[in-house]
Amino acid sequence: MSSRATKGVTLRFKVGDRVSCVFGSHLSRQTGTVVKLNYKEEGRDPQTEDLYLIEAPYQIRLDSGRYCMAPFDDDGTISSASNSPHFCAGCGIASKSDGKDLKMCACRVVMYCGKACQKAHRSQHKEECRMMIQVAHNDKLFAKPPPPEDCHICCHRLPLEESQSTYHNCCGKRICNGCLFANSLRNIEFGEDPCPFCRSVDNSTKAMMLRMEKKDGRAFHIMGTQHFVGGSGFKKDLNKAYEYWTKGAEYGSAECHASIGGFHFGEGGPSAFDAKKARTHFELAAMQGNVGARHNLGMMELNAGKSATAMKHFLISASVGNEASLDMVKQGYPRKDVRKADYESCLKAYHESVQDLKTDERLASKLFYSGDSDACSTAIIKLLAKSYDGDPRSAIRALQEKIKRYDAIMRSG
């Protein structure tokens, strides 16, 4: 018989009755016997052998040997008619305000009326608590990630490689190289490249600092990366880079979490290596949709011999276009680490993601920087057929000269 009472019914127990107590969840159901003890009688915890004072005359002696308080009246009966689903897991007393007077445990499964009950119940609940926390964490970690970010100009998905898109300090938008290339061609006769999104020409470090003042996590990531590699006029400073990344992570930047994870996973040198911190930040980045961090988690699990968990990560990252993760899935399929249905759906999602990355602008940009002038001219003719009346080859030469001048300025600076 449960110590919970249904609405409108009074349950009464006598000393010696066998009862079943539910402490917050079905996982904490225990049976025992109603006993009578003196007030402030000194008892001894059967597991820890610690002395403690019994604060209620009528208690339940559990089959495990422990005692727990129950909502008994002085005559040894339960007169509580509450149907509240909220109970203290330590003493079993029902909440009088729908759980508002109880404190939820970290596992989100049981509640306690105070620290004393939580401490007394810890030895029984510790294993279950850790298990439920891990289950809840895995549910979040392997949940469907947020959709990848789109280019703000062409509205196609941004490439996974950061080198294939550019962050603009003026407006804080990341724009794919294809749209930037098309924008440069269309503005070649004017001699300057305004931002394709906000039309500003200010892409200076000062503009970056303004974005940081607005708590733009991505701006902190860019600034940290520049200090990490020592580029764009900044001296290499790993401590400064880590500081910027940490601040950006506080503002919700998945890229900053991924960079911190990489820093602790070898990129910061032997002295900074910390696999636990690396995993923590990789997981935070992966839950926000960072594909590189997700792949790194898969590699960590694979190196630890947890191939099933590793494949879960690889399937998620491969589905959004990560080729390295797809290769790992292909290696795992013959070993039966991946089910056929999951493998087929992953391949389909991968090819759909790759197709979504293809645009005429991105193809022209790729051909231009690869040095294939003939193929580039053909792509540009197709690209600018409706918006450009001049010779595409002259536009290409003008753009090449402009890039040379830009490179010369960067080298001299």
GROMACS .gro file of C-alpha atoms in nm:
model
  413
    1MET     CA    1   0.000   0.000   0.000
    2SER     CA    2   0.141   0.338  -0.097
    3SER     CA    3   0.189   0.622   0.148
    4ARG     CA    4   0.038   0.853  -0.115
    5ALA     CA    5  -0.332   0.922  -0.054
    6THR     CA    6  -0.593   0.975  -0.318
    7LYS     CA    7  -0.810   1.285  -0.321
    8GLY     CA    8  -1.093   1.271  -0.069
    9VAL     CA    9  -0.965   0.952   0.102
   10THR     CA   10  -0.777   0.926   0.431
   11LEU     CA   11  -0.525   0.642   0.454
   12ARG     CA   12  -0.446   0.518   0.806
   13PHE     CA   13  -0.160   0.294   0.912
   14LYS     CA   14  -0.074   0.146   1.248
   15VAL     CA   15   0.260   0.057   1.400
   16GLY     CA   16   0.376  -0.268   1.244
   17ASP     CA   17   0.199  -0.217   0.910
   18ARG     CA   18   0.394  -0.279   0.596
   19VAL     CA   19   0.393   0.025   0.367
   20SER     CA   20   0.532   0.121   0.029
   21CYS     CA   21   0.681   0.469   0.002
   22VAL     CA   22   0.730   0.664  -0.319
   23PHE     CA   23   1.008   0.922  -0.293
   24GLY     CA   24   0.966   1.150  -0.594
   25SER     CA   25   0.972   0.890  -0.872
   26HIS     CA   26   0.906   0.523  -0.945
   27LEU     CA   27   1.282   0.473  -0.927
   28SER     CA   28   1.277   0.566  -0.557
   29ARG     CA   29   0.994   0.335  -0.442
   30GLN     CA   30   1.090   0.146  -0.126
   31THR     CA   31   0.906  -0.071   0.126
   32GLY     CA   32   0.929  -0.075   0.502
   33THR     CA   33   0.751  -0.113   0.836
   34VAL     CA   34   0.585   0.156   1.049
   35VAL     CA   35   0.765   0.186   1.384
   36LYS     CA   36   0.740   0.410   1.690
   37LEU     CA   37   1.050   0.577   1.833
   38ASN     CA   38   1.109   0.830   2.106
   39TYR     CA   39   1.162   1.196   2.026
   40LYS     CA   40   1.525   1.288   1.978
   41GLU     CA   41   1.627   0.926   2.008
   42GLU     CA   42   1.981   0.872   1.893
   43GLY     CA   43   1.998   0.650   1.587
   44ARG     CA   44   2.280   0.522   1.374
   45ASP     CA   45   2.291   0.525   0.996
   46PRO     CA   46   2.323   0.155   0.896
   47GLN     CA   47   2.539   0.239   0.593
   48THR     CA   48   2.770   0.514   0.716
   49GLU     CA   49   2.751   0.433   1.091
   50ASP     CA   50   2.708   0.808   1.153
   51LEU     CA   51   2.503   0.909   1.460
   52TYR     CA   52   2.201   1.131   1.409
   53LEU     CA   53   1.892   1.245   1.605
   54ILE     CA   54   1.553   1.109   1.506
   55GLU     CA   55   1.316   1.405   1.490
   56ALA     CA   56   0.977   1.231   1.464
   57PRO     CA   57   0.820   0.963   1.688
   58TYR     CA   58   0.665   0.762   1.406
   59GLN     CA   59   0.882   0.660   1.117
   60ILE     CA   60   0.920   0.396   0.851
   61ARG     CA   61   1.200   0.146   0.896
   62LEU     CA   62   1.292   0.062   0.539
   63ASP     CA   63   1.393  -0.289   0.440
   64SER     CA   64   1.737  -0.147   0.365
   65GLY     CA   65   1.778  -0.072   0.737
   66ARG     CA   66   1.741   0.305   0.712
   67TYR     CA   67   1.471   0.513   0.880
   68CYS     CA   68   1.270   0.785   0.714
   69MET     CA   69   1.016   1.028   0.850
   70ALA     CA   70   0.654   1.010   0.733
   71PRO     CA   71   0.353   1.242   0.778
   72PHE     CA   72   0.221   1.053   1.083
   73ASP     CA   73  -0.006   1.195   1.349
   74ASP     CA   74   0.063   1.139   1.720
   75ASP     CA   75  -0.161   0.833   1.724
   76GLY     CA   76   0.058   0.662   1.467
   77THR     CA   77  -0.174   0.705   1.170
   78ILE     CA   78  -0.147   0.893   0.843
   79SER     CA   79  -0.427   1.146   0.806
   80SER     CA   80  -0.291   1.333   0.506
   81ALA     CA   81  -0.543   1.337   0.221
   82SER     CA   82  -0.314   1.516  -0.024
   83ASN     CA   83  -0.296   1.397  -0.383
   84SER     CA   84   0.009   1.610  -0.463
   85PRO     CA   85   0.260   1.442  -0.697
   86HIS     CA   86   0.542   1.631  -0.523
   87PHE     CA   87   0.712   1.451  -0.235
   88CYS     CA   88   1.040   1.488  -0.053
   89ALA     CA   89   1.257   1.194  -0.156
   90GLY     CA   90   1.421   1.187   0.186
   91CYS     CA   91   1.130   1.193   0.430
   92GLY     CA   92   0.836   1.124   0.200
   93ILE     CA   93   0.632   1.423   0.320
   94ALA     CA   94   0.406   1.564   0.050
   95SER     CA   95   0.440   1.922  -0.065
   96LYS     CA   96   0.172   2.163   0.051
   97SER     CA   97   0.222   2.404  -0.240
   98ASP     CA   98   0.260   2.191  -0.555
   99GLY     CA   99   0.634   2.150  -0.510
  100LYS     CA  100   0.716   2.518  -0.457
  101ASP     CA  101   0.842   2.443  -0.107
  102LEU     CA  102   1.070   2.164  -0.234
  103LYS     CA  103   1.410   2.193  -0.399
  104MET     CA  104   1.464   1.997  -0.720
  105CYS     CA  105   1.769   1.772  -0.732
  106ALA     CA  106   2.021   1.820  -1.013
  107CYS     CA  107   1.888   1.508  -1.186
  108ARG     CA  108   1.542   1.670  -1.215
  109VAL     CA  109   1.384   1.344  -1.092
  110VAL     CA  110   1.345   1.384  -0.715
  111MET     CA  111   1.291   1.676  -0.477
  112TYR     CA  112   1.385   1.750  -0.117
  113CYS     CA  113   1.241   1.967   0.157
  114GLY     CA  114   1.586   2.063   0.283
  115LYS     CA  115   1.957   1.993   0.280
  116ALA     CA  116   1.929   1.750   0.571
  117CYS     CA  117   1.696   1.521   0.375
  118GLN     CA  118   1.909   1.549   0.064
  119LYS     CA  119   2.224   1.458   0.255
  120ALA     CA  120   2.057   1.166   0.432
  121HIS     CA  121   1.916   1.031   0.105
  122ARG     CA  122   2.234   1.085  -0.097
  123SER     CA  123   2.381   0.739  -0.046
  124GLN     CA  124   2.063   0.578  -0.183
  125HIS     CA  125   2.009   0.821  -0.468
  126LYS     CA  126   2.367   0.889  -0.580
  127GLU     CA  127   2.386   0.621  -0.849
  128GLU     CA  128   2.040   0.698  -0.986
  129CYS     CA  129   2.115   1.072  -0.980
  130ARG     CA  130   2.432   1.036  -1.183
  131MET     CA  131   2.257   0.807  -1.430
  132MET     CA  132   1.963   1.045  -1.483
  133ILE     CA  133   2.193   1.348  -1.522
  134GLN     CA  134   2.388   1.162  -1.790
  135VAL     CA  135   2.067   1.055  -1.966
  136ALA     CA  136   1.938   1.413  -1.971
  137HIS     CA  137   2.273   1.539  -2.096
  138ASN     CA  138   2.284   1.282  -2.376
  139ASP     CA  139   1.930   1.373  -2.479
  140LYS     CA  140   2.043   1.732  -2.530
  141LEU     CA  141   2.375   1.636  -2.688
  142PHE     CA  142   2.225   1.403  -2.950
  143ALA     CA  143   1.910   1.605  -3.016
  144LYS     CA  144   1.857   1.747  -3.363
  145PRO     CA  145   2.098   2.044  -3.389
  146PRO     CA  146   1.982   2.387  -3.504
  147PRO     CA  147   1.984   2.436  -3.883
  148PRO     CA  148   2.311   2.564  -4.036
  149GLU     CA  149   2.340   2.936  -4.098
  150ASP     CA  150   2.252   3.076  -4.440
  151CYS     CA  151   2.435   3.342  -4.637
  152HIS     CA  152   2.255   3.673  -4.586
  153ILE     CA  153   2.274   3.756  -4.958
  154CYS     CA  154   2.201   3.441  -5.161
  155CYS     CA  155   2.016   3.263  -4.876
  156HIS     CA  156   2.201   2.939  -4.952
  157ARG     CA  157   2.364   2.754  -4.666
  158LEU     CA  158   2.708   2.883  -4.572
  159PRO     CA  159   2.999   2.644  -4.638
  160LEU     CA  160   3.129   2.463  -4.331
  161GLU     CA  161   3.485   2.585  -4.395
  162GLU     CA  162   3.538   2.930  -4.245
  163SER     CA  163   3.772   3.015  -4.533
  164GLN     CA  164   3.474   2.996  -4.772
  165SER     CA  165   3.291   3.288  -4.610
  166THR     CA  166   3.385   3.623  -4.457
  167TYR     CA  167   3.267   3.800  -4.144
  168HIS     CA  168   3.196   4.171  -4.196
  169ASN     CA  169   3.290   4.400  -3.910
  170CYS     CA  170   3.043   4.667  -4.020
  171CYS     CA  171   2.720   4.471  -3.970
  172GLY     CA  172   2.833   4.143  -3.813
  173LYS     CA  173   2.706   3.929  -4.101
  174ARG     CA  174   2.891   3.633  -4.251
  175ILE     CA  175   2.868   3.627  -4.632
  176CYS     CA  176   2.982   3.351  -4.865
  177ASN     CA  177   3.279   3.404  -5.098
  178GLY     CA  178   3.054   3.363  -5.401
  179CYS     CA  179   2.842   3.665  -5.312
  180LEU     CA  180   3.154   3.866  -5.225
  181PHE     CA  181   3.308   3.776  -5.562
  182ALA     CA  182   2.993   3.877  -5.751
  183ASN     CA  183   2.977   4.200  -5.551
  184SER     CA  184   3.339   4.281  -5.643
  185LEU     CA  185   3.271   4.224  -6.013
  186ARG     CA  186   2.965   4.445  -6.015
  187ASN     CA  187   3.151   4.725  -5.834
  188ILE     CA  188   3.482   4.693  -6.022
  189GLU     CA  189   3.429   5.016  -6.213
  190PHE     CA  190   3.370   5.214  -5.892
  191GLY     CA  191   3.702   5.111  -5.737
  192GLU     CA  192   3.567   5.000  -5.400
  193ASP     CA  193   3.373   4.709  -5.251
  194PRO     CA  194   3.089   4.812  -5.018
  195CYS     CA  195   2.947   4.545  -4.791
  196PRO     CA  196   2.691   4.344  -4.990
  197PHE     CA  197   2.455   4.352  -4.692
  198CYS     CA  198   2.472   4.700  -4.535
  199ARG     CA  199   2.667   4.880  -4.816
  200SER     CA  200   2.921   5.017  -4.568
  201VAL     CA  201   3.288   5.042  -4.670
  202ASP     CA  202   3.417   5.043  -4.311
  203ASN     CA  203   3.558   4.698  -4.235
  204SER     CA  204   3.828   4.825  -4.000
  205THR     CA  205   3.941   4.700  -3.661
  206LYS     CA  206   3.755   4.993  -3.508
  207ALA     CA  207   3.433   4.857  -3.654
  208MET     CA  208   3.523   4.519  -3.504
  209MET     CA  209   3.562   4.678  -3.161
  210LEU     CA  210   3.217   4.833  -3.197
  211ARG     CA  211   3.075   4.488  -3.268
  212MET     CA  212   3.245   4.359  -2.954
  213GLU     CA  213   3.090   4.640  -2.751
  214LYS     CA  214   2.754   4.512  -2.874
  215LYS     CA  215   2.842   4.169  -2.728
  216ASP     CA  216   2.875   4.000  -3.066
  217GLY     CA  217   3.026   3.661  -2.980
  218ARG     CA  218   3.146   3.605  -3.336
  219ALA     CA  219   3.346   3.931  -3.324
  220PHE     CA  220   3.522   3.803  -3.012
  221HIS     CA  221   3.599   3.480  -3.195
  222ILE     CA  222   3.753   3.665  -3.492
  223MET     CA  223   3.960   3.886  -3.262
  224GLY     CA  224   4.075   3.585  -3.060
  225THR     CA  225   4.173   3.396  -3.375
  226GLN     CA  226   4.374   3.693  -3.502
  227HIS     CA  227   4.570   3.697  -3.176
  228PHE     CA  228   4.607   3.318  -3.187
  229VAL     CA  229   4.769   3.314  -3.534
  230GLY     CA  230   4.924   3.661  -3.520
  231GLY     CA  231   4.749   3.795  -3.829
  232SER     CA  232   4.599   4.125  -3.949
  233GLY     CA  233   4.862   4.331  -3.771
  234PHE     CA  234   4.822   4.163  -3.430
  235LYS     CA  235   5.106   3.997  -3.243
  236LYS     CA  236   5.064   3.631  -3.155
  237ASP     CA  237   4.936   3.611  -2.798
  238LEU     CA  238   4.775   3.284  -2.686
  239ASN     CA  239   4.664   3.423  -2.351
  240LYS     CA  240   4.490   3.715  -2.518
  241ALA     CA  241   4.330   3.482  -2.771
  242TYR     CA  242   4.198   3.258  -2.494
  243GLU     CA  243   4.062   3.561  -2.311
  244TYR     CA  244   3.869   3.678  -2.618
  245TRP     CA  245   3.733   3.329  -2.684
  246THR     CA  246   3.620   3.291  -2.323
  247LYS     CA  247   3.434   3.621  -2.340
  248GLY     CA  248   3.276   3.526  -2.672
  249ALA     CA  249   3.166   3.191  -2.528
  250GLU     CA  250   2.987   3.378  -2.250
  251TYR     CA  251   2.792   3.562  -2.520
  252GLY     CA  252   2.685   3.234  -2.679
  253SER     CA  253   2.939   3.188  -2.960
  254ALA     CA  254   2.963   2.824  -3.069
  255GLU     CA  255   3.283   2.907  -3.258
  256CYS     CA  256   3.444   3.032  -2.935
  257HIS     CA  257   3.351   2.712  -2.753
  258ALA     CA  258   3.498   2.508  -3.039
  259SER     CA  259   3.820   2.713  -3.035
  260ILE     CA  260   3.857   2.673  -2.658
  261GLY     CA  261   3.804   2.299  -2.701
  262GLY     CA  262   4.074   2.287  -2.968
  263PHE     CA  263   4.304   2.494  -2.747
  264HIS     CA  264   4.277   2.235  -2.468
  265PHE     CA  265   4.299   1.944  -2.711
  266GLY     CA  266   4.648   2.019  -2.837
  267GLU     CA  267   4.636   2.347  -3.029
  268GLY     CA  268   4.738   2.544  -2.720
  269GLY     CA  269   5.047   2.333  -2.657
  270PRO     CA  270   5.125   2.054  -2.408
  271SER     CA  271   5.085   2.280  -2.104
  272ALA     CA  272   4.726   2.367  -2.199
  273PHE     CA  273   4.614   2.010  -2.271
  274ASP     CA  274   4.302   1.919  -2.073
  275ALA     CA  275   4.080   1.651  -2.228
  276LYS     CA  276   3.797   1.713  -1.982
  277LYS     CA  277   3.776   2.085  -2.062
  278ALA     CA  278   3.811   2.010  -2.432
  279ARG     CA  279   3.517   1.770  -2.420
  280THR     CA  280   3.303   2.015  -2.224
  281HIS     CA  281   3.352   2.297  -2.476
  282PHE     CA  282   3.322   2.068  -2.777
  283GLU     CA  283   2.987   1.948  -2.640
  284LEU     CA  284   2.864   2.303  -2.583
  285ALA     CA  285   2.965   2.396  -2.937
  286ALA     CA  286   2.811   2.081  -3.088
  287MET     CA  287   2.478   2.142  -2.916
  288GLN     CA  288   2.472   2.483  -3.087
  289GLY     CA  289   2.532   2.324  -3.426
  290ASN     CA  290   2.910   2.351  -3.468
  291VAL     CA  291   2.998   2.066  -3.705
  292GLY     CA  292   3.374   2.068  -3.645
  293ALA     CA  293   3.326   2.029  -3.271
  294ARG     CA  294   3.082   1.744  -3.332
  295HIS     CA  295   3.339   1.563  -3.547
  296ASN     CA  296   3.605   1.612  -3.278
  297LEU     CA  297   3.372   1.457  -3.019
  298GLY     CA  298   3.331   1.158  -3.248
  299MET     CA  299   3.707   1.117  -3.273
  300MET     CA  300   3.743   1.141  -2.894
  301GLU     CA  301   3.482   0.869  -2.844
  302LEU     CA  302   3.639   0.652  -3.114
  303ASN     CA  303   3.983   0.681  -2.954
  304ALA     CA  304   3.824   0.582  -2.621
  305GLY     CA  305   3.686   0.265  -2.778
  306LYS     CA  306   3.323   0.384  -2.778
  307SER     CA  307   3.251   0.328  -3.145
  308ALA     CA  308   2.871   0.330  -3.107
  309THR     CA  309   2.873   0.674  -2.943
  310ALA     CA  310   3.130   0.798  -3.194
  311MET     CA  311   2.907   0.697  -3.486
  312LYS     CA  312   2.618   0.893  -3.337
  313HIS     CA  313   2.832   1.207  -3.360
  314PHE     CA  314   2.960   1.124  -3.708
  315LEU     CA  315   2.608   1.061  -3.840
  316ILE     CA  316   2.493   1.403  -3.721
  317SER     CA  317   2.791   1.595  -3.862
  318ALA     CA  318   2.799   1.398  -4.189
  319SER     CA  319   2.430   1.473  -4.246
  320VAL     CA  320   2.505   1.845  -4.276
  321GLY     CA  321   2.793   1.802  -4.519
  322ASN     CA  322   3.106   1.719  -4.320
  323GLU     CA  323   3.313   1.497  -4.550
  324ALA     CA  324   3.554   1.377  -4.279
  325SER     CA  325   3.261   1.251  -4.071
  326LEU     CA  326   3.113   1.079  -4.375
  327ASP     CA  327   3.441   0.894  -4.426
  328MET     CA  328   3.425   0.771  -4.066
  329VAL     CA  329   3.066   0.653  -4.118
  330LYS     CA  330   3.176   0.466  -4.432
  331GLN     CA  331   3.447   0.295  -4.229
  332GLY     CA  332   3.205   0.205  -3.952
  333TYR     CA  333   2.937   0.055  -4.175
  334PRO     CA  334   3.132  -0.263  -4.272
  335ARG     CA  335   3.212  -0.315  -3.903
  336LYS     CA  336   2.838  -0.308  -3.821
  337ASP     CA  337   2.885   0.005  -3.609
  338VAL     CA  338   2.619   0.177  -3.821
  339ARG     CA  339   2.280   0.037  -3.915
  340LYS     CA  340   2.192   0.019  -4.283
  341ALA     CA  341   1.893   0.253  -4.245
  342ASP     CA  342   2.105   0.515  -4.065
  343TYR     CA  343   2.380   0.481  -4.325
  344GLU     CA  344   2.138   0.532  -4.614
  345SER     CA  345   1.966   0.833  -4.456
  346CYS     CA  346   2.306   0.985  -4.376
  347LEU     CA  347   2.424   0.951  -4.738
  348LYS     CA  348   2.103   1.109  -4.864
  349ALA     CA  349   2.125   1.401  -4.621
  350TYR     CA  350   2.493   1.454  -4.704
  351HIS     CA  351   2.430   1.480  -5.079
  352GLU     CA  352   2.136   1.715  -5.023
  353SER     CA  353   2.356   1.939  -4.807
  354VAL     CA  354   2.633   1.943  -5.069
  355GLN     CA  355   2.383   2.036  -5.342
  356ASP     CA  356   2.251   2.323  -5.133
  357LEU     CA  357   2.603   2.468  -5.116
  358LYS     CA  358   2.634   2.504  -5.494
  359THR     CA  359   2.566   2.842  -5.657
  360ASP     CA  360   2.691   3.004  -5.978
  361GLU     CA  361   2.862   3.274  -5.772
  362ARG     CA  362   3.054   3.025  -5.560
  363LEU     CA  363   3.161   2.829  -5.867
  364ALA     CA  364   3.293   3.144  -6.035
  365SER     CA  365   3.479   3.242  -5.718
  366LYS     CA  366   3.637   2.898  -5.688
  367LEU     CA  367   3.749   2.897  -6.052
  368PHE     CA  368   3.888   3.249  -6.025
  369TYR     CA  369   4.109   3.173  -5.726
  370SER     CA  370   4.214   2.838  -5.875
  371GLY     CA  371   4.372   3.020  -6.171
  372ASP     CA  372   4.159   2.850  -6.440
  373SER     CA  373   4.099   3.164  -6.648
  374ASP     CA  374   3.905   3.001  -6.935
  375ALA     CA  375   3.661   2.818  -6.710
  376CYS     CA  376   3.639   3.128  -6.492
  377SER     CA  377   3.547   3.346  -6.791
  378THR     CA  378   3.270   3.105  -6.888
  379ALA     CA  379   3.134   3.103  -6.533
  380ILE     CA  380   3.144   3.483  -6.509
  381ILE     CA  381   2.968   3.523  -6.844
  382LYS     CA  382   2.688   3.306  -6.707
  383LEU     CA  383   2.693   3.487  -6.376
  384LEU     CA  384   2.679   3.843  -6.513
  385ALA     CA  385   2.476   3.783  -6.828
  386LYS     CA  386   2.186   3.993  -6.701
  387SER     CA  387   2.372   4.253  -6.497
  388TYR     CA  388   2.706   4.321  -6.671
  389ASP     CA  389   2.754   4.454  -7.025
  390GLY     CA  390   3.134   4.465  -7.041
  391ASP     CA  391   3.394   4.207  -7.136
  392PRO     CA  392   3.419   3.948  -6.856
  393ARG     CA  393   3.791   3.894  -6.927
  394SER     CA  394   3.863   4.262  -6.865
  395ALA     CA  395   3.665   4.240  -6.542
  396ILE     CA  396   3.876   3.942  -6.437
  397ARG     CA  397   4.201   4.127  -6.512
  398ALA     CA  398   4.083   4.433  -6.319
  399LEU     CA  399   3.989   4.216  -6.023
  400GLN     CA  400   4.327   4.040  -6.031
  401GLU     CA  401   4.507   4.376  -6.027
  402LYS     CA  402   4.293   4.486  -5.736
  403ILE     CA  403   4.380   4.171  -5.540
  404LYS     CA  404   4.751   4.221  -5.610
  405ARG     CA  405   4.734   4.576  -5.475
  406TYR     CA  406   4.548   4.453  -5.168
  407ASP     CA  407   4.806   4.179  -5.105
  408ALA     CA  408   5.088   4.433  -5.141
  409ILE     CA  409   4.925   4.660  -4.884
  410MET     CA  410   4.878   4.368  -4.641
  411ARG     CA  411   5.242   4.258  -4.678
  412SER     CA  412   5.372   4.610  -4.624
  413GLY     CA  413   5.149   4.656  -4.318
   0.00000   0.00000   0.00000
